[in-house]
Short mmCIF file of C-alpha atoms in Angstrom, two decimals:
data_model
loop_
_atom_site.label_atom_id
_atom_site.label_comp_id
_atom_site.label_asym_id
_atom_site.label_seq_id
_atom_site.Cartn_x
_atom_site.Cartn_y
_atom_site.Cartn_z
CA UNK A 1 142.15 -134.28 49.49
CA UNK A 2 140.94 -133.66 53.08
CA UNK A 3 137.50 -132.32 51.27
CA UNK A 4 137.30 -135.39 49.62
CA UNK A 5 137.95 -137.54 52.69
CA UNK A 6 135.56 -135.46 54.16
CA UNK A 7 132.81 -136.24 52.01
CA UNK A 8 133.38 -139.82 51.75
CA UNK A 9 132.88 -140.28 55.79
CA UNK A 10 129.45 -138.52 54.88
CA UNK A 11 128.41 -141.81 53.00
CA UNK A 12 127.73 -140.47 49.77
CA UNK A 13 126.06 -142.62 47.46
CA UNK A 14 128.89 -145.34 45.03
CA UNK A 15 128.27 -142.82 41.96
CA UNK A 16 128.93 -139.70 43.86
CA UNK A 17 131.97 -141.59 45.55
CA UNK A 18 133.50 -142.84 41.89
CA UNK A 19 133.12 -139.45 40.77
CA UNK A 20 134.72 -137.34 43.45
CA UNK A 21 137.48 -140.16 44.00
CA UNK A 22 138.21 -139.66 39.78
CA UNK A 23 138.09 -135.78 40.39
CA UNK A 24 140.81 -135.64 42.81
CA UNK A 25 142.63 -138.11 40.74
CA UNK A 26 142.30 -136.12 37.81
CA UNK A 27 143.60 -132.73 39.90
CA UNK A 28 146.20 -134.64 40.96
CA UNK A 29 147.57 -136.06 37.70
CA UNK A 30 146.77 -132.25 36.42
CA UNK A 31 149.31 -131.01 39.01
CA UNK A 32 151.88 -133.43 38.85
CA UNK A 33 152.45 -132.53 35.21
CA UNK A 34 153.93 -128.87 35.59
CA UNK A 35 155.09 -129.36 39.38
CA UNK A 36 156.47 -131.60 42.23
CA UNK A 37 153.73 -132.63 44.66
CA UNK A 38 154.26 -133.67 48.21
CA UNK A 39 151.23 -134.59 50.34
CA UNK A 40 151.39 -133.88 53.67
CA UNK A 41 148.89 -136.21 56.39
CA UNK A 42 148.41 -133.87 59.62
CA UNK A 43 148.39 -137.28 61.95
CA UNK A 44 145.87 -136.75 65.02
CA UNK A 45 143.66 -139.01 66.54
CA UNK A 46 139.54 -138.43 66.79
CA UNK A 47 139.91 -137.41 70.63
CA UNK A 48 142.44 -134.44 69.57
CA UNK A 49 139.55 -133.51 66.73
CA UNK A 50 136.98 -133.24 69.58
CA UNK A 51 138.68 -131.51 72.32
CA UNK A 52 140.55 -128.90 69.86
CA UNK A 53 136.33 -128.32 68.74
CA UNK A 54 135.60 -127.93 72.04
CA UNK A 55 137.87 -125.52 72.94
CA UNK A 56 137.80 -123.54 69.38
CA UNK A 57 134.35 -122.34 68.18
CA UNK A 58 135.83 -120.83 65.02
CA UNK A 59 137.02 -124.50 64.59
CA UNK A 60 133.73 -126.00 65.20
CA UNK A 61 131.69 -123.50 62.81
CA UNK A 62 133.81 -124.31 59.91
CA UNK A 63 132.53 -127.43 59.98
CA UNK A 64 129.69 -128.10 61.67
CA UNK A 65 129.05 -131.65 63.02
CA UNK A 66 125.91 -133.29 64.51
CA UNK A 67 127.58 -136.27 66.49
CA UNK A 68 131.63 -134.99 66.71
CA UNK A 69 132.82 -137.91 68.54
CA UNK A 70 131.38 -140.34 65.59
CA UNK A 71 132.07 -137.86 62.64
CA UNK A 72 135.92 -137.31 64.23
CA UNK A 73 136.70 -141.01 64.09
CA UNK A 74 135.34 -141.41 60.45
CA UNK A 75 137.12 -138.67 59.31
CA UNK A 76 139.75 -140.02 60.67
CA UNK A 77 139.55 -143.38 59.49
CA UNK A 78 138.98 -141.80 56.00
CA UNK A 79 142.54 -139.51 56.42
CA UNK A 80 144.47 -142.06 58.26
CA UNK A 81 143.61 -145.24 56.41
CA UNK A 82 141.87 -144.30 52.59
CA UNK A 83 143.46 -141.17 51.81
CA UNK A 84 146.79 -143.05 51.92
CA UNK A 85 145.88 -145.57 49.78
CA UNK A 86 144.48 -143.04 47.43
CA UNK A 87 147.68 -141.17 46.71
CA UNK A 88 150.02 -142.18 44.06
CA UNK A 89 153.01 -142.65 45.79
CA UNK A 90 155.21 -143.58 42.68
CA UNK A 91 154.69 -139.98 41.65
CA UNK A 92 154.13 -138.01 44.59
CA UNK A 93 155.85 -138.23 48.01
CA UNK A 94 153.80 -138.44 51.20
CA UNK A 95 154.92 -136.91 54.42
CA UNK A 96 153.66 -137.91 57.88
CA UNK A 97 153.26 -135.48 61.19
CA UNK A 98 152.03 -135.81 63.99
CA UNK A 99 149.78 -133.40 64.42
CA UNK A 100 148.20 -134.26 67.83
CA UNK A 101 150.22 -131.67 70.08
CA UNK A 102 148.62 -127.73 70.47
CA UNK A 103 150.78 -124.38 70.86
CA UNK A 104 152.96 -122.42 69.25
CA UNK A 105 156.25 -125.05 69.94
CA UNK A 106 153.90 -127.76 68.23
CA UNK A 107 153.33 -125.46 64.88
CA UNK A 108 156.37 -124.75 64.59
CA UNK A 109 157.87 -128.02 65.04
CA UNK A 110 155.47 -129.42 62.28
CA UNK A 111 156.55 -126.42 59.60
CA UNK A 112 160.25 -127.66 60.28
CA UNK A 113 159.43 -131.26 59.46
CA UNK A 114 157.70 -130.16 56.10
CA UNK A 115 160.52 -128.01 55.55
CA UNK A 116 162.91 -130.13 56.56
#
């Protein structure tokens, strides 16, 4: 799902965009029918996705981006606001964390919310 979203803030054409939105319907609907499914949305805000950039090239070269500032906040308009809307929440669960804090205390603490 984050690929997807990822794609959409790239402004693909409506075609491309119906058929990648209908793709990760289909893989989810696939999934769902031999397993549970529970989506988990990594909160942070775009400032969090710039500095953590900054500071991590091996971050940065996964995903290259011209403008980060601009790309960071549609990416995260697409995960924060479409992506949720997207999911099918009668079948699948969604779990929120905040995702904003860096460290080893702030992985952790996420893992024992998704556990949890």
């Amino acid at each position: 799902v984050g690929n997807w979203a990822w794609v959409q803030s790239r402004n693909p054409d409506e075609s491309t965009r119906s058929r990648l939105q209908e793709q990760v319907h289909k893989a989810i609907r696939r999934a769902g029918e031999n397993s549970c499914i529970l989506f988990v949305l990594l909160k942070v805000d775009p400032e969090t996705c710039v500095r953590r950039r900054e500071s991590d090239q091996a971050n940065a070269s996964r995903l290259p981006l011209s403008n980060p500032e601009l790309e960071c906040r549609r990416l995260h308009s697409y995960l924060q606001e479409k992506v949720q809307n997207m999911i099918p929440r009668s079948s699948c669960p969604l779990l929120e964390v905040d995702n904003s804090k860096d460290g080893d205390n702030a992985i952790q603490e996420s893992c024992l919310q998704i556990l949890h």
